[in-house]
Short mmCIF file of C-alpha atoms in Angstrom, two decimals:
data_model
loop_
_atom_site.label_atom_id
_atom_site.label_comp_id
_atom_site.label_asym_id
_atom_site.label_seq_id
_atom_site.Cartn_x
_atom_site.Cartn_y
_atom_site.Cartn_z
CA MET A 1 19.69 -6.22 19.92
CA ILE A 2 20.73 -2.82 18.57
CA ARG A 3 20.02 -2.45 14.89
CA THR A 4 21.81 0.01 12.65
CA PRO A 5 19.93 2.27 10.39
CA LEU A 6 21.39 0.35 7.42
CA ALA A 7 20.03 -2.70 8.71
CA VAL A 8 16.69 -1.23 9.12
CA PHE A 9 16.91 0.21 5.72
CA ALA A 10 17.81 -3.41 4.35
CA ALA A 11 14.78 -4.81 6.12
CA VAL A 12 12.45 -2.39 4.92
CA SER A 13 13.83 -2.72 1.28
CA ALA A 14 13.41 -6.25 1.53
CA LEU A 15 9.85 -6.03 2.76
CA GLY A 16 8.81 -3.67 0.36
CA ALA A 17 10.30 -5.67 -2.60
CA ALA A 18 8.49 -8.82 -1.40
CA CYS A 19 5.09 -7.15 -0.98
CA THR A 20 5.16 -5.32 -4.63
CA ILE A 21 2.73 -6.55 -7.06
CA ALA A 22 3.35 -5.87 -10.76
CA PRO A 23 0.69 -3.79 -11.94
CA SER A 24 -1.47 -4.47 -14.95
CA PRO A 25 -0.33 -2.27 -18.17
CA ASP A 26 -3.22 -0.03 -17.80
CA GLY A 27 -3.32 -0.07 -13.98
CA ALA A 28 -6.89 -1.80 -13.99
CA VAL A 29 -7.71 -4.42 -11.62
CA ALA A 30 -8.08 -8.04 -13.10
CA PRO A 31 -11.95 -8.71 -14.01
CA ALA A 32 -12.14 -11.86 -11.60
CA VAL A 33 -10.85 -9.71 -8.81
CA ALA A 34 -12.75 -6.57 -9.54
CA ASP A 35 -16.10 -8.61 -9.45
CA SER A 36 -15.59 -9.46 -5.96
CA LEU A 37 -14.48 -6.01 -4.67
CA PRO A 38 -16.76 -3.29 -3.40
CA PRO A 39 -17.12 -0.20 -5.66
CA PRO A 40 -15.09 3.06 -4.45
CA GLY A 41 -16.75 4.65 -1.43
CA PHE A 42 -18.11 1.42 0.19
CA GLY A 43 -15.24 0.00 1.98
CA THR A 44 -15.01 0.16 5.68
CA LEU A 45 -11.22 -0.17 6.73
CA ARG A 46 -8.94 2.43 8.18
CA GLN A 47 -5.55 2.80 6.78
CA GLU A 48 -4.11 1.34 9.92
CA GLU A 49 -5.86 -1.82 9.14
CA ILE A 50 -4.25 -2.43 5.64
CA SER A 51 -0.76 -1.04 6.72
CA MET A 52 2.35 -2.53 8.51
CA THR A 53 4.22 -0.67 10.87
CA LEU A 54 7.84 -1.37 11.31
CA GLN A 55 9.36 0.16 14.36
CA ASN A 56 12.99 0.28 15.97
CA GLN A 57 13.57 2.33 18.96
CA ASP A 58 12.87 5.93 17.81
CA LEU A 59 12.14 5.22 14.26
CA GLN A 60 8.77 4.08 13.10
CA ILE A 61 7.81 3.33 9.31
CA LEU A 62 4.19 2.86 8.30
CA VAL A 63 4.05 0.73 4.94
CA THR A 64 0.68 1.25 3.00
CA PRO A 65 -0.05 -0.70 -0.22
CA LEU A 66 -1.24 1.49 -2.84
CA ALA A 67 -2.63 -1.22 -5.15
CA GLU A 68 -6.41 -0.42 -6.23
CA SER A 69 -7.46 -3.99 -5.32
CA VAL A 70 -6.17 -3.09 -1.62
CA ILE A 71 -7.34 0.58 -1.41
CA LEU A 72 -10.79 -0.25 -2.70
CA VAL A 73 -11.74 -1.92 0.77
CA THR A 74 -10.96 1.31 2.76
CA ALA A 75 -13.36 3.85 3.97
CA PRO A 76 -14.41 6.51 1.44
CA ASP A 77 -12.10 9.34 3.05
CA THR A 78 -9.20 6.78 3.15
CA TYR A 79 -9.67 5.73 -0.29
CA GLU A 80 -9.67 9.16 -1.88
CA ARG A 81 -6.84 10.24 -0.20
CA LEU A 82 -4.67 6.93 -1.02
CA ARG A 83 -6.01 7.14 -4.47
CA ARG A 84 -4.59 10.58 -4.98
CA ILE A 85 -1.35 9.57 -3.54
CA ALA A 86 -0.96 6.62 -5.90
CA ASP A 87 -2.18 8.69 -8.93
CA GLN A 88 0.58 11.27 -8.07
CA HIS A 89 3.36 8.70 -8.12
CA ARG A 90 2.25 6.09 -10.71
CA GLY A 91 4.56 7.74 -13.25
CA ASP A 92 7.52 7.06 -10.71
CA LEU A 93 7.18 3.31 -11.05
CA PRO A 94 9.67 1.56 -13.46
#
């Protein structure tokens, strides 16, 4: 099956919309969730383990969630990198 770039874009957009979680007003994690999460720097997962790869012939897209509750479980270097990316783009969210 051959997919056009428009079909791939539509699929990625739909997936992104489906995976979006509304942020809390101040960007903090809910208290019940925060109690069960490790503190920053104690996670062990790599970015590849929390990301989803979409691939179509020559195009590969890596989708990584930037929610604090997700990146807290990543390894220290991954957490710092993803946290900086999330902070840089937080103002771009509607």
